[in-house]
CSV table of C-alpha atoms in Angstrom, one decimal:
chain,number,residue,atom,x,y,z
A,9,MET,CA,-85.7,-46.6,-59.5
A,10,ALA,CA,-83.1,-46.1,-56.7
A,11,ASP,CA,-79.7,-47.8,-56.8
A,12,SER,CA,-77.8,-48.9,-53.7
A,13,LYS,CA,-74.1,-49.4,-52.9
A,14,ARG,CA,-72.1,-50.0,-49.7
A,15,GLU,CA,-69.9,-47.0,-48.8
A,16,VAL,CA,-66.8,-47.7,-46.7
A,17,GLU,CA,-64.9,-44.5,-45.9
A,18,ARG,CA,-62.8,-42.7,-43.4
A,19,LYS,CA,-62.6,-39.0,-42.8
A,20,TYR,CA,-59.6,-37.0,-41.6
A,21,GLU,CA,-59.0,-33.4,-40.5
A,22,ALA,CA,-57.1,-31.2,-43.0
A,23,THR,CA,-56.3,-27.6,-43.7
A,24,PRO,CA,-55.8,-25.7,-47.0
A,25,GLU,CA,-52.0,-26.3,-46.4
A,26,THR,CA,-52.4,-30.1,-46.0
A,27,ARG,CA,-50.1,-32.0,-48.3
A,28,LEU,CA,-50.5,-35.7,-49.0
A,29,PRO,CA,-47.6,-38.0,-48.0
A,30,ASP,CA,-46.3,-40.5,-50.5
A,31,LEU,CA,-49.1,-43.0,-50.5
A,32,THR,CA,-47.3,-45.4,-52.8
A,33,ARG,CA,-45.5,-46.4,-49.7
A,34,ALA,CA,-48.8,-47.7,-48.3
A,35,ALA,CA,-49.1,-51.5,-48.7
A,36,GLY,CA,-50.8,-52.4,-51.9
A,37,VAL,CA,-50.8,-48.9,-53.5
A,38,SER,CA,-48.7,-48.7,-56.6
A,39,ALA,CA,-49.8,-45.4,-58.0
A,40,VAL,CA,-51.7,-42.2,-57.0
A,41,VAL,CA,-53.4,-40.5,-59.9
A,42,ASN,CA,-54.9,-36.9,-59.6
A,43,ARG,CA,-58.3,-36.8,-61.2
A,44,GLY,CA,-58.7,-33.1,-61.0
A,45,LEU,CA,-61.1,-30.7,-59.2
A,46,SER,CA,-64.9,-30.8,-59.1
A,47,GLU,CA,-67.5,-28.4,-57.6
A,48,LEU,CA,-70.3,-30.0,-55.6
A,49,ASP,CA,-73.4,-28.3,-54.5
A,50,ALA,CA,-75.6,-30.3,-52.0
A,51,VAL,CA,-78.7,-29.4,-50.1
A,52,TYR,CA,-79.4,-31.6,-47.1
A,53,TYR,CA,-83.0,-32.3,-46.0
A,54,ASP,CA,-84.5,-33.2,-42.7
A,55,THR,CA,-87.5,-32.7,-40.5
A,56,GLU,CA,-87.8,-29.5,-38.5
A,57,ASP,CA,-86.6,-31.3,-35.4
A,58,LEU,CA,-83.8,-33.1,-37.2
A,59,ARG,CA,-85.0,-36.7,-36.8
A,60,LEU,CA,-82.7,-38.0,-39.6
A,61,ALA,CA,-79.6,-36.4,-38.1
A,62,ALA,CA,-80.5,-37.8,-34.7
A,63,ASP,CA,-80.3,-41.3,-36.2
A,64,SER,CA,-77.2,-40.4,-38.3
A,65,LEU,CA,-79.1,-40.6,-41.6
A,66,THR,CA,-78.3,-38.1,-44.4
A,67,LEU,CA,-80.6,-37.1,-47.2
A,68,ARG,CA,-79.2,-34.7,-49.9
A,69,ARG,CA,-79.9,-33.4,-53.4
A,70,ARG,CA,-76.5,-32.9,-55.0
A,71,THR,CA,-75.4,-31.4,-58.3
A,72,GLY,CA,-71.9,-31.5,-59.8
A,73,GLY,CA,-69.5,-34.4,-59.9
A,74,GLY,CA,-70.1,-37.8,-61.4
A,75,ASP,CA,-73.1,-38.9,-59.3
A,76,ALA,CA,-75.5,-35.9,-59.3
A,77,GLY,CA,-78.9,-36.8,-57.8
A,78,TRP,CA,-80.6,-37.7,-54.6
A,79,HIS,CA,-78.6,-39.6,-52.0
A,80,LEU,CA,-79.8,-41.3,-48.8
A,81,LYS,CA,-77.1,-42.7,-46.5
A,82,ILE,CA,-78.1,-45.2,-43.9
A,83,PRO,CA,-75.5,-46.2,-41.2
A,84,VAL,CA,-74.5,-49.8,-41.1
A,85,SER,CA,-71.5,-49.6,-38.7
A,86,ALA,CA,-68.7,-47.3,-37.9
A,87,GLY,CA,-67.4,-45.9,-41.2
A,88,VAL,CA,-69.8,-48.0,-43.2
A,89,ARG,CA,-73.1,-46.8,-44.8
A,90,ASP,CA,-75.5,-47.9,-47.4
A,91,GLU,CA,-75.9,-45.2,-50.0
A,92,ILE,CA,-79.2,-45.3,-52.0
A,93,GLN,CA,-79.1,-43.1,-55.0
A,94,ALA,CA,-81.9,-41.8,-57.2
A,95,PRO,CA,-82.0,-39.5,-60.3
A,96,LEU,CA,-81.8,-35.8,-60.0
A,97,THR,CA,-85.4,-34.4,-59.7
A,98,ASP,CA,-86.9,-31.3,-58.3
A,99,THR,CA,-88.8,-33.2,-55.5
A,100,LEU,CA,-87.9,-36.1,-53.3
A,101,PRO,CA,-88.2,-39.4,-55.2
A,102,PRO,CA,-90.9,-41.7,-53.7
A,103,ASP,CA,-88.5,-44.6,-53.4
A,104,LEU,CA,-86.4,-42.6,-50.9
A,105,GLY,CA,-89.4,-41.1,-49.2
A,106,GLU,CA,-90.6,-44.6,-48.3
A,107,LEU,CA,-87.2,-45.5,-46.7
A,108,LEU,CA,-87.6,-42.5,-44.4
A,109,ARG,CA,-91.2,-43.3,-43.4
A,110,SER,CA,-90.4,-44.9,-40.0
A,111,ARG,CA,-88.4,-41.9,-39.0
A,112,VAL,CA,-90.4,-39.0,-40.3
A,113,ARG,CA,-93.9,-40.6,-40.3
A,114,ASN,CA,-96.1,-37.9,-41.9
A,115,THR,CA,-93.8,-35.0,-41.1
A,116,PRO,CA,-92.3,-33.3,-44.3
A,117,VAL,CA,-88.6,-33.0,-44.9
A,118,THR,CA,-87.3,-29.6,-45.8
A,119,PRO,CA,-83.9,-28.1,-46.6
A,120,VAL,CA,-81.7,-27.6,-43.5
A,121,VAL,CA,-78.2,-27.1,-44.7
A,122,ARG,CA,-76.5,-26.3,-48.0
A,123,ILE,CA,-72.9,-27.6,-48.4
A,124,LEU,CA,-70.6,-26.4,-51.2
A,125,SER,CA,-67.4,-28.5,-51.7
A,126,ALA,CA,-64.4,-27.9,-53.9
A,127,ARG,CA,-63.1,-31.5,-54.3
A,128,ASP,CA,-59.6,-32.5,-55.3
A,129,VAL,CA,-59.8,-36.2,-56.2
A,130,HIS,CA,-57.0,-38.7,-56.3
A,131,HIS,CA,-57.3,-42.4,-57.3
A,132,LEU,CA,-55.2,-45.0,-55.4
A,133,LEU,CA,-54.3,-47.8,-57.8
A,134,GLY,CA,-52.9,-51.3,-57.4
A,135,GLU,CA,-50.2,-53.0,-59.4
A,136,ASP,CA,-52.6,-54.0,-62.2
A,137,GLY,CA,-54.2,-50.5,-62.3
A,138,THR,CA,-57.2,-51.6,-60.3
A,139,LEU,CA,-58.9,-48.8,-58.3
A,140,LEU,CA,-58.3,-49.5,-54.6
A,141,ALA,CA,-59.7,-46.3,-53.1
A,142,GLU,CA,-60.6,-42.7,-53.9
A,143,LEU,CA,-59.0,-40.0,-51.8
A,144,SER,CA,-60.4,-36.5,-51.9
A,145,ILE,CA,-59.5,-33.2,-50.2
A,146,ASP,CA,-62.6,-31.1,-49.8
A,147,GLU,CA,-62.8,-27.4,-49.1
A,148,VAL,CA,-66.2,-27.1,-47.5
A,149,LEU,CA,-68.6,-24.2,-47.0
A,150,ALA,CA,-71.8,-24.9,-45.1
A,151,GLU,CA,-74.8,-22.6,-44.8
A,152,ARG,CA,-77.8,-23.0,-42.5
A,153,LEU,CA,-81.1,-22.9,-44.3
A,154,THR,CA,-83.6,-23.4,-41.4
A,155,GLU,CA,-85.5,-20.5,-39.9
A,156,GLU,CA,-83.4,-20.6,-36.7
A,157,GLY,CA,-79.8,-19.7,-37.6
A,158,HIS,CA,-80.6,-19.0,-41.2
A,159,GLY,CA,-77.6,-17.8,-43.2
A,160,THR,CA,-75.0,-18.9,-40.5
A,161,THR,CA,-72.0,-20.4,-42.2
A,162,SER,CA,-69.1,-22.6,-41.3
A,163,ALA,CA,-66.0,-23.6,-43.3
A,164,TRP,CA,-63.5,-26.3,-43.0
A,165,THR,CA,-61.2,-28.6,-44.9
A,166,GLU,CA,-61.4,-32.4,-44.7
A,167,LEU,CA,-59.9,-35.4,-46.3
A,168,GLU,CA,-61.9,-38.6,-47.2
A,169,VAL,CA,-60.7,-42.0,-48.3
A,170,GLU,CA,-63.4,-44.2,-49.8
A,171,LEU,CA,-62.8,-47.9,-50.5
A,172,ALA,CA,-63.5,-48.9,-54.1
A,173,ASP,CA,-66.0,-51.7,-54.8
A,174,ASP,CA,-64.6,-55.2,-54.0
A,175,ALA,CA,-61.3,-53.7,-52.7
A,176,ASP,CA,-59.6,-55.1,-49.7
A,177,PRO,CA,-60.5,-53.1,-46.5
A,178,ALA,CA,-56.8,-53.5,-45.5
A,179,VAL,CA,-56.0,-50.7,-48.0
A,180,LEU,CA,-57.7,-48.2,-45.7
A,181,ASP,CA,-55.6,-49.3,-42.7
A,182,ALA,CA,-52.4,-49.0,-44.8
A,183,VAL,CA,-53.3,-45.6,-46.1
A,184,GLU,CA,-54.3,-44.4,-42.6
A,185,ARG,CA,-50.9,-45.4,-41.2
A,186,ARG,CA,-49.2,-43.2,-43.8
A,187,LEU,CA,-51.6,-40.3,-43.1
A,188,ARG,CA,-51.1,-40.5,-39.4
A,189,LYS,CA,-47.3,-40.6,-39.8
A,190,ALA,CA,-47.7,-37.3,-41.8
A,191,GLY,CA,-49.7,-35.8,-38.8
A,192,ILE,CA,-53.1,-36.2,-40.4
A,193,ARG,CA,-55.6,-37.3,-37.8
A,194,PRO,CA,-59.1,-38.8,-38.0
A,195,SER,CA,-62.0,-36.4,-38.0
A,196,ALA,CA,-64.2,-36.2,-34.9
A,197,ALA,CA,-67.3,-35.6,-37.1
A,198,PRO,CA,-69.0,-38.7,-38.6
A,199,SER,CA,-70.3,-36.7,-41.6
A,200,LYS,CA,-70.3,-33.4,-43.3
A,201,LEU,CA,-73.9,-32.8,-42.3
A,202,ALA,CA,-73.1,-33.5,-38.6
A,203,ARG,CA,-70.2,-31.0,-38.8
A,204,ALA,CA,-72.3,-28.4,-40.6
A,205,LEU,CA,-75.2,-28.6,-38.1
A,206,ALA,CA,-72.8,-28.2,-35.2
A,207,GLY,CA,-70.9,-25.4,-36.9
A,208,THR,CA,-73.9,-23.4,-37.9
A,209,ALA,CA,-76.1,-23.9,-34.8
A,210,PRO,CA,-74.0,-25.2,-31.9
A,211,GLY,CA,-76.0,-27.2,-29.5
A,212,ALA,CA,-78.9,-27.5,-31.9
A,213,PRO,CA,-81.5,-29.9,-30.4
A,214,GLY,CA,-82.0,-33.2,-32.0
A,215,THR,CA,-78.5,-33.5,-33.6
A,216,GLU,CA,-77.4,-36.0,-31.0
A,217,LYS,CA,-79.4,-38.5,-28.9
A,218,ALA,CA,-79.1,-37.9,-25.2
A,219,LYS,CA,-77.4,-40.8,-23.4
A,220,ALA,CA,-79.8,-42.6,-21.2
A,221,PRO,CA,-78.8,-43.0,-17.5
A,222,SER,CA,-77.8,-46.4,-16.3
A,223,PRO,CA,-80.8,-48.5,-15.3
A,224,ARG,CA,-81.4,-48.8,-11.5
A,225,THR,CA,-84.9,-49.9,-10.9
A,226,ALA,CA,-87.0,-52.7,-12.3
A,227,GLY,CA,-88.8,-50.1,-14.4
A,228,ASP,CA,-85.6,-48.7,-15.7
A,229,HIS,CA,-84.5,-52.1,-17.0
A,230,VAL,CA,-87.9,-52.9,-18.6
A,231,LEU,CA,-88.0,-49.5,-20.3
A,232,ALA,CA,-84.4,-49.9,-21.6
A,233,TYR,CA,-85.4,-53.2,-23.2
A,234,VAL,CA,-88.5,-51.7,-24.7
A,235,ARG,CA,-86.5,-48.8,-26.1
A,236,ARG,CA,-84.0,-51.2,-27.8
A,237,GLN,CA,-86.9,-53.1,-29.5
A,238,VAL,CA,-88.6,-49.8,-30.6
A,239,THR,CA,-85.2,-48.7,-32.1
A,240,ALA,CA,-84.9,-52.0,-33.9
A,241,LEU,CA,-88.3,-51.6,-35.4
A,242,VAL,CA,-87.6,-48.1,-36.7
A,243,GLU,CA,-84.1,-49.0,-38.0
A,244,LEU,CA,-85.2,-52.2,-39.7
A,245,ASP,CA,-88.1,-50.6,-41.6
A,246,PRO,CA,-85.9,-49.4,-44.5
A,247,ALA,CA,-84.1,-52.8,-44.7
A,248,VAL,CA,-87.5,-54.5,-45.0
A,249,ARG,CA,-88.6,-52.2,-47.7
A,250,ARG,CA,-85.3,-52.9,-49.5
A,251,ASP,CA,-85.8,-56.7,-49.0
A,252,LEU,CA,-82.5,-57.1,-47.4
A,253,PRO,CA,-81.6,-60.6,-46.1
A,254,ASP,CA,-83.2,-61.5,-42.7
A,255,SER,CA,-84.7,-58.1,-42.3
A,256,VAL,CA,-88.3,-59.3,-42.1
A,257,HIS,CA,-87.4,-61.9,-39.5
A,258,ARG,CA,-85.5,-59.4,-37.3
A,259,MET,CA,-88.3,-56.9,-37.5
A,260,ARG,CA,-90.9,-59.6,-36.6
A,261,VAL,CA,-88.7,-60.7,-33.6
A,262,ALA,CA,-88.6,-57.1,-32.4
A,263,THR,CA,-92.4,-56.8,-32.5
A,264,ARG,CA,-92.7,-60.1,-30.6
A,265,ARG,CA,-90.2,-59.1,-28.0
A,266,LEU,CA,-92.1,-55.9,-27.4
A,267,ARG,CA,-95.4,-57.6,-27.2
A,268,SER,CA,-93.9,-60.2,-24.8
A,269,ALA,CA,-92.4,-57.6,-22.6
A,270,PHE,CA,-95.7,-55.7,-22.3
A,271,ARG,CA,-97.4,-58.9,-21.2
A,272,THR,CA,-94.7,-60.3,-18.9
A,273,TYR,CA,-94.0,-57.0,-17.1
A,274,ARG,CA,-97.6,-55.9,-16.8
A,275,ARG,CA,-97.0,-55.2,-13.1
A,276,ILE,CA,-94.4,-52.7,-14.1
A,277,LEU,CA,-96.0,-51.0,-17.2
A,278,ASP,CA,-99.8,-50.2,-16.9
A,279,ARG,CA,-101.6,-52.6,-19.2
A,280,GLN,CA,-104.3,-50.1,-19.8
A,281,VAL,CA,-101.7,-48.4,-22.0
A,282,THR,CA,-99.8,-51.4,-23.3
A,283,ASP,CA,-102.7,-53.7,-24.1
A,284,PRO,CA,-103.8,-51.7,-27.2
A,285,LEU,CA,-100.2,-51.6,-28.3
A,286,ARG,CA,-100.0,-55.4,-27.9
A,287,GLY,CA,-103.0,-55.8,-30.2
A,288,ASP,CA,-101.3,-53.6,-32.9
A,289,LEU,CA,-98.0,-55.5,-32.4
A,290,LYS,CA,-99.7,-58.8,-32.8
A,291,TRP,CA,-101.3,-57.5,-36.1
A,292,LEU,CA,-97.9,-56.3,-37.3
A,293,ALA,CA,-96.1,-59.6,-36.4
A,294,ALA,CA,-98.8,-61.5,-38.2
A,295,GLU,CA,-98.5,-59.4,-41.4
A,296,LEU,CA,-94.7,-59.8,-41.3
A,297,GLY,CA,-95.1,-63.5,-40.6
A,298,VAL,CA,-96.7,-64.1,-44.0
A,299,ASP,CA,-93.5,-63.4,-45.8
A,300,ARG,CA,-91.2,-64.8,-43.1
A,301,ASP,CA,-93.1,-68.1,-42.8
A,302,GLN,CA,-92.9,-68.5,-46.5
A,303,GLU,CA,-89.2,-67.8,-46.5
A,304,VAL,CA,-88.6,-70.4,-43.8
A,305,LEU,CA,-90.8,-73.0,-45.6
A,306,ASP,CA,-89.1,-72.4,-49.0
A,307,ALA,CA,-85.6,-72.9,-47.5
A,308,ARG,CA,-86.7,-76.1,-45.7
A,309,LEU,CA,-88.3,-77.6,-48.8
A,310,ARG,CA,-85.4,-76.7,-51.0
A,311,SER,CA,-83.0,-78.3,-48.6
A,312,HIS,CA,-85.0,-81.5,-48.5
A,313,VAL,CA,-85.3,-81.7,-52.3
A,314,SER,CA,-81.5,-81.2,-52.7
A,315,GLN,CA,-81.0,-84.3,-50.5
A,316,VAL,CA,-83.2,-86.6,-52.5
A,317,PRO,CA,-81.1,-89.0,-54.7
A,318,ALA,CA,-81.6,-88.3,-58.4
A,319,PRO,CA,-83.3,-91.7,-59.1
A,320,LEU,CA,-86.0,-90.7,-56.6
A,321,LEU,CA,-86.7,-87.2,-58.1
A,322,LEU,CA,-89.7,-88.2,-60.3
A,323,GLY,CA,-91.2,-85.4,-62.3
A,324,PRO,CA,-90.4,-81.7,-62.4
A,325,VAL,CA,-90.0,-81.4,-58.6
A,326,SER,CA,-87.6,-78.5,-58.4
A,327,ALA,CA,-89.4,-76.5,-61.1
A,328,ARG,CA,-92.8,-76.9,-59.4
A,329,LEU,CA,-91.3,-76.0,-56.0
A,330,LYS,CA,-89.7,-72.9,-57.5
A,331,LEU,CA,-92.8,-71.8,-59.4
A,332,THR,CA,-95.0,-72.1,-56.3
A,333,SER,CA,-92.4,-70.3,-54.1
A,334,VAL,CA,-92.1,-67.3,-56.4
A,335,ALA,CA,-95.8,-66.9,-56.7
A,336,ARG,CA,-96.4,-67.0,-53.0
A,337,ARG,CA,-93.4,-64.8,-52.1
A,338,THR,CA,-94.3,-62.2,-54.6
A,339,GLY,CA,-97.7,-61.7,-53.1
A,340,SER,CA,-96.3,-61.7,-49.5
A,341,ARG,CA,-93.6,-59.2,-50.3
A,342,GLN,CA,-96.2,-56.8,-51.8
A,343,ARG,CA,-98.3,-57.2,-48.8
A,344,VAL,CA,-95.5,-56.4,-46.4
A,345,ALA,CA,-94.6,-53.2,-48.4
A,346,ALA,CA,-98.2,-52.1,-48.2
A,347,VAL,CA,-98.5,-52.7,-44.5
A,348,LEU,CA,-95.5,-50.4,-43.7
A,349,ASP,CA,-97.4,-47.6,-45.4
A,350,GLU,CA,-100.6,-48.1,-43.5
A,351,ASP,CA,-101.8,-45.5,-41.0
A,352,ARG,CA,-102.1,-48.2,-38.4
A,353,TYR,CA,-98.4,-49.0,-38.5
A,354,LEU,CA,-97.3,-45.4,-38.4
A,355,ALA,CA,-99.7,-44.7,-35.5
A,356,LEU,CA,-98.2,-47.7,-33.7
A,357,LEU,CA,-94.7,-46.1,-34.0
A,358,ASP,CA,-96.1,-42.8,-32.7
A,359,SER,CA,-97.7,-44.6,-29.8
A,360,LEU,CA,-94.5,-46.4,-28.9
A,361,ASP,CA,-92.6,-43.1,-28.9
A,362,ALA,CA,-95.2,-41.6,-26.6
A,363,LEU,CA,-94.9,-44.5,-24.2
A,364,LEU,CA,-91.2,-44.0,-24.0
A,365,ALA,CA,-91.6,-40.3,-23.6
A,366,ASP,CA,-94.1,-40.7,-20.7
A,367,PRO,CA,-93.8,-44.2,-19.4
A,368,PRO,CA,-97.0,-45.6,-17.7
A,369,LEU,CA,-95.0,-47.0,-14.7
A,370,LEU,CA,-96.8,-48.8,-11.8
A,371,PRO,CA,-95.6,-48.8,-8.2
A,372,ALA,CA,-93.7,-52.1,-8.8
A,373,ALA,CA,-91.5,-50.3,-11.3
A,374,ALA,CA,-89.7,-48.6,-8.4
A,375,ARG,CA,-88.6,-51.8,-6.8
A,376,PRO,CA,-85.1,-53.3,-7.2
A,377,PRO,CA,-84.7,-55.4,-10.4
A,378,GLU,CA,-83.5,-58.4,-8.5
A,379,ASP,CA,-86.8,-58.6,-6.7
A,380,ALA,CA,-89.4,-57.7,-9.4
A,381,LEU,CA,-87.9,-59.2,-12.6
A,382,PRO,CA,-87.3,-62.8,-11.5
A,383,ARG,CA,-90.9,-63.0,-10.3
A,384,ALA,CA,-92.2,-62.0,-13.7
A,385,VAL,CA,-89.9,-64.4,-15.5
A,386,LEU,CA,-90.8,-67.4,-13.3
A,387,LYS,CA,-94.5,-66.7,-13.7
A,388,ASP,CA,-94.1,-67.1,-17.5
A,389,TYR,CA,-92.0,-70.2,-16.8
A,390,GLU,CA,-94.9,-71.8,-14.8
A,391,ARG,CA,-97.2,-71.2,-17.8
A,392,LEU,CA,-94.7,-73.0,-20.0
A,393,ALA,CA,-94.4,-75.9,-17.7
A,394,THR,CA,-98.2,-76.4,-17.8
A,395,ARG,CA,-98.2,-76.3,-21.6
A,396,ILE,CA,-95.2,-78.7,-21.9
A,397,GLY,CA,-97.1,-81.2,-19.6
A,398,HIS,CA,-100.2,-80.8,-21.6
A,399,ALA,CA,-98.3,-81.6,-24.9
A,400,LEU,CA,-96.5,-84.6,-23.4
A,401,GLU,CA,-99.8,-86.1,-22.3
A,402,ARG,CA,-101.3,-86.1,-25.8
A,403,ASP,CA,-101.0,-89.0,-28.2
A,404,PRO,CA,-99.2,-88.3,-31.4
A,405,GLY,CA,-101.4,-86.6,-33.9
A,406,GLU,CA,-103.2,-83.2,-34.5
A,407,GLU,CA,-103.9,-82.6,-30.8
A,408,ARG,CA,-100.3,-83.0,-29.8
A,409,ASP,CA,-99.2,-80.9,-32.8
A,410,VAL,CA,-101.4,-78.0,-31.5
A,411,ALA,CA,-100.3,-78.5,-27.9
A,412,MET,CA,-96.6,-78.4,-28.9
A,413,HIS,CA,-97.2,-75.2,-30.9
A,414,GLU,CA,-98.8,-73.6,-27.9
A,415,ALA,CA,-95.8,-74.7,-25.8
A,416,ARG,CA,-93.5,-73.2,-28.4
A,417,LYS,CA,-95.1,-69.8,-28.1
A,418,ALA,CA,-94.8,-70.0,-24.3
A,419,ALA,CA,-91.1,-71.0,-24.5
A,420,LYS,CA,-90.4,-68.0,-26.7
A,421,ARG,CA,-92.1,-65.7,-24.2
A,422,VAL,CA,-90.0,-67.0,-21.3
A,423,ARG,CA,-86.8,-66.7,-23.3
A,424,TYR,CA,-87.6,-63.1,-24.2
A,425,ALA,CA,-88.5,-62.3,-20.6
A,426,ALA,CA,-85.2,-63.7,-19.4
A,427,GLU,CA,-83.3,-61.8,-22.1
A,428,ALA,CA,-84.9,-58.6,-21.0
A,429,ALA,CA,-83.8,-59.3,-17.4
A,430,ARG,CA,-80.3,-60.3,-18.3
A,431,PRO,CA,-78.7,-56.8,-17.9
A,432,ALA,CA,-80.0,-56.7,-14.3
A,433,LEU,CA,-79.6,-60.4,-13.3
A,434,GLY,CA,-76.5,-61.3,-15.2
A,435,LYS,CA,-75.4,-64.9,-15.7
A,436,PRO,CA,-78.4,-66.7,-14.2
A,437,ALA,CA,-80.7,-64.9,-16.6
A,438,LYS,CA,-78.4,-65.6,-19.5
A,439,LYS,CA,-78.2,-69.3,-18.7
A,440,PHE,CA,-82.0,-69.5,-18.1
A,441,ALA,CA,-82.6,-67.9,-21.5
A,442,LYS,CA,-80.2,-70.3,-23.2
A,443,ARG,CA,-82.1,-73.3,-21.7
A,444,MET,CA,-85.4,-71.9,-22.8
A,445,LYS,CA,-84.1,-71.3,-26.3
A,446,SER,CA,-83.1,-75.0,-26.5
A,447,VAL,CA,-86.7,-75.9,-25.6
A,448,GLN,CA,-88.0,-73.4,-28.2
A,449,SER,CA,-85.7,-74.9,-30.9
A,450,VAL,CA,-87.1,-78.4,-30.5
A,451,LEU,CA,-90.7,-77.2,-30.5
A,452,GLY,CA,-90.0,-74.8,-33.3
A,453,ASP,CA,-88.5,-77.5,-35.6
A,454,HIS,CA,-91.5,-79.6,-34.8
A,455,GLN,CA,-93.9,-76.9,-35.8
A,456,ASP,CA,-91.9,-76.2,-39.0
A,457,SER,CA,-92.4,-79.9,-39.8
A,458,VAL,CA,-96.2,-79.6,-39.3
A,459,VAL,CA,-96.3,-76.6,-41.7
A,460,ALA,CA,-94.0,-78.4,-44.2
A,461,ARG,CA,-96.3,-81.4,-44.3
A,462,ASP,CA,-99.3,-79.3,-45.1
A,463,ALA,CA,-97.4,-77.7,-48.0
A,464,LEU,CA,-96.1,-81.0,-49.3
A,465,ARG,CA,-99.6,-82.4,-49.3
A,466,THR,CA,-100.8,-79.5,-51.4
A,467,LEU,CA,-97.8,-79.8,-53.8
A,468,ALA,CA,-98.6,-83.5,-54.2
A,469,VAL,CA,-102.2,-82.8,-55.0
A,470,GLN,CA,-101.2,-80.2,-57.5
A,471,ALA,CA,-98.7,-82.5,-59.1
A,472,HIS,CA,-101.2,-85.3,-59.4
A,473,GLY,CA,-103.7,-83.0,-60.9
A,474,ALA,CA,-101.2,-82.0,-63.6
A,475,GLY,CA,-100.5,-85.6,-64.5
A,476,GLU,CA,-97.1,-85.6,-62.7
A,477,SER,CA,-95.8,-88.2,-60.3
A,478,ALA,CA,-96.5,-87.4,-56.7
A,479,PHE,CA,-94.0,-90.0,-55.4
A,480,THR,CA,-91.2,-87.5,-54.4
A,481,TRP,CA,-93.7,-85.3,-52.5
A,482,GLY,CA,-94.9,-88.4,-50.6
A,483,LEU,CA,-91.3,-89.3,-49.9
A,484,LEU,CA,-90.6,-85.9,-48.4
A,485,TYR,CA,-93.8,-86.0,-46.4
A,486,GLY,CA,-92.7,-89.3,-44.8
A,487,ARG,CA,-89.4,-87.7,-43.9
A,488,GLU,CA,-91.1,-84.8,-42.3
A,489,GLU,CA,-93.2,-87.2,-40.3
A,490,ALA,CA,-90.1,-88.9,-39.1
A,491,ALA,CA,-88.4,-85.6,-38.2
A,492,ALA,CA,-91.5,-84.5,-36.1
A,493,ALA,CA,-91.5,-87.9,-34.3
A,494,GLU,CA,-87.8,-87.4,-33.5
A,495,ARG,CA,-88.5,-83.9,-32.0
A,496,GLU,CA,-91.3,-85.4,-29.9
A,497,ARG,CA,-88.9,-88.0,-28.5
A,498,GLU,CA,-86.3,-85.3,-27.8
A,499,LEU,CA,-88.6,-83.0,-25.9
A,500,PRO,CA,-88.8,-84.8,-22.5
A,501,GLU,CA,-85.0,-84.8,-22.1
A,502,VAL,CA,-84.5,-81.2,-23.3
A,503,TRP,CA,-87.3,-80.1,-21.0
A,504,ALA,CA,-85.8,-82.0,-18.0
A,505,ARG,CA,-82.5,-80.1,-18.5
A,506,ALA,CA,-84.2,-76.8,-18.9
A,507,SER,CA,-86.5,-77.2,-15.9
A,508,ARG,CA,-83.9,-78.1,-13.2
A,509,PRO,CA,-84.8,-76.5,-9.9
A,510,GLY,CA,-81.3,-75.1,-9.4
A,511,LEU,CA,-81.6,-73.0,-12.5
A,512,ARG,CA,-84.7,-71.4,-11.2
A,513,ALA,CA,-83.2,-70.9,-7.8
A,514,ALA,CA,-80.2,-69.1,-9.3
A,515,LEU,CA,-82.5,-66.8,-11.1
A,516,LYS,CA,-84.1,-65.8,-7.9
A,517,GLY,CA,-80.7,-65.1,-6.4
């Protein structure tokens, strides 16, 4: 089973003659202890077209040192990566292979670079002897292993400072000030692999992503938005597999935004190409929704139970809720993991890549964004207005619940459409999206209450069948009814603010 840790480090240029300054003069550092030399031998793996390197991921099999094994490093932010480690085996561990799936799909990874490092390690300690950071000076030799450039080598010296677990990041700033004062400057290369690829095959394709030109036409802006959502899908895949907080929700949002963009901007992107993708995106969002909806429901019910006074908690309420939640979430998590390995999902990612590589642009795509984009957003707005009117005309009950849910989906689509147009239309689109979000929030909380009431009724039936009191579940059901009624009373006022004519006029420019 793979282990994970958060790696926070900074790299600096060095030479064999580099000498460390007195780092005990760095704030918080009381001692520097030399831990000796170690020899590291790492083989880095990637696809033939270097897809992992293009996304700043590194996959290596390393021997030597205290952490021999397979290491996958996934970027989080500048200087911060999640490192997932697996035991040293001859072949790629399945756990790590799964985390690469969204990038490599069905393409094998093979050795691309071998890096030998002679590492001189120093520990930076605090007053109480606590490890603050590990500093190493590495003498590096890299050798290209791919067919093109095979045997080409590159050598350099670099200095790394890695923050210890739970240490204050301010230590890195203090150490950097001392290093800079000694003339040691930050490295331009983000990783050893990036430097090795550049040094052994300068200008190798795929090592860096080409910077997209600034959007000019309506089509440019829509494609830029689509590209951001596709990137989010791919990047969130490993996070979902690792069950990181909020990852399923964010991935589901990306699928919905893509699907919404294809529908809203169907006069810009040919729907003969995008409609099949919309169908697959709907399928993926629904599969992700099983886990996400359960997560939202669990949090809502736990919050409600925590607010019930102790005298009104009759029976094993918390225990039953926890038992039910664990059972349902275990099944939904397993289902999500299985979906991400399905051929349909991988084919969807390939199709999205193909769309971006050869966009199915229609004539309207060449028009100025201030002309084509507002028209598409306002058309979605008109659909929302119709659904809001339909919901407000219904009497309280199941028909109104359904109508408000349909309005919620329309509000979300308008919001996403305005967000897609924001880079081109600026503040009017931002304000429009914000107002649509307020409508969506009211409608969303109402729908969450509908779902919660169904769950509470089921829990009450189960409790009654087990001979437990159903009183508390009935109490919570009543509170959810009151919450839904409050949202219904709020909707007309929120909609009135969001549908002001001036706001729509500003969007048109």
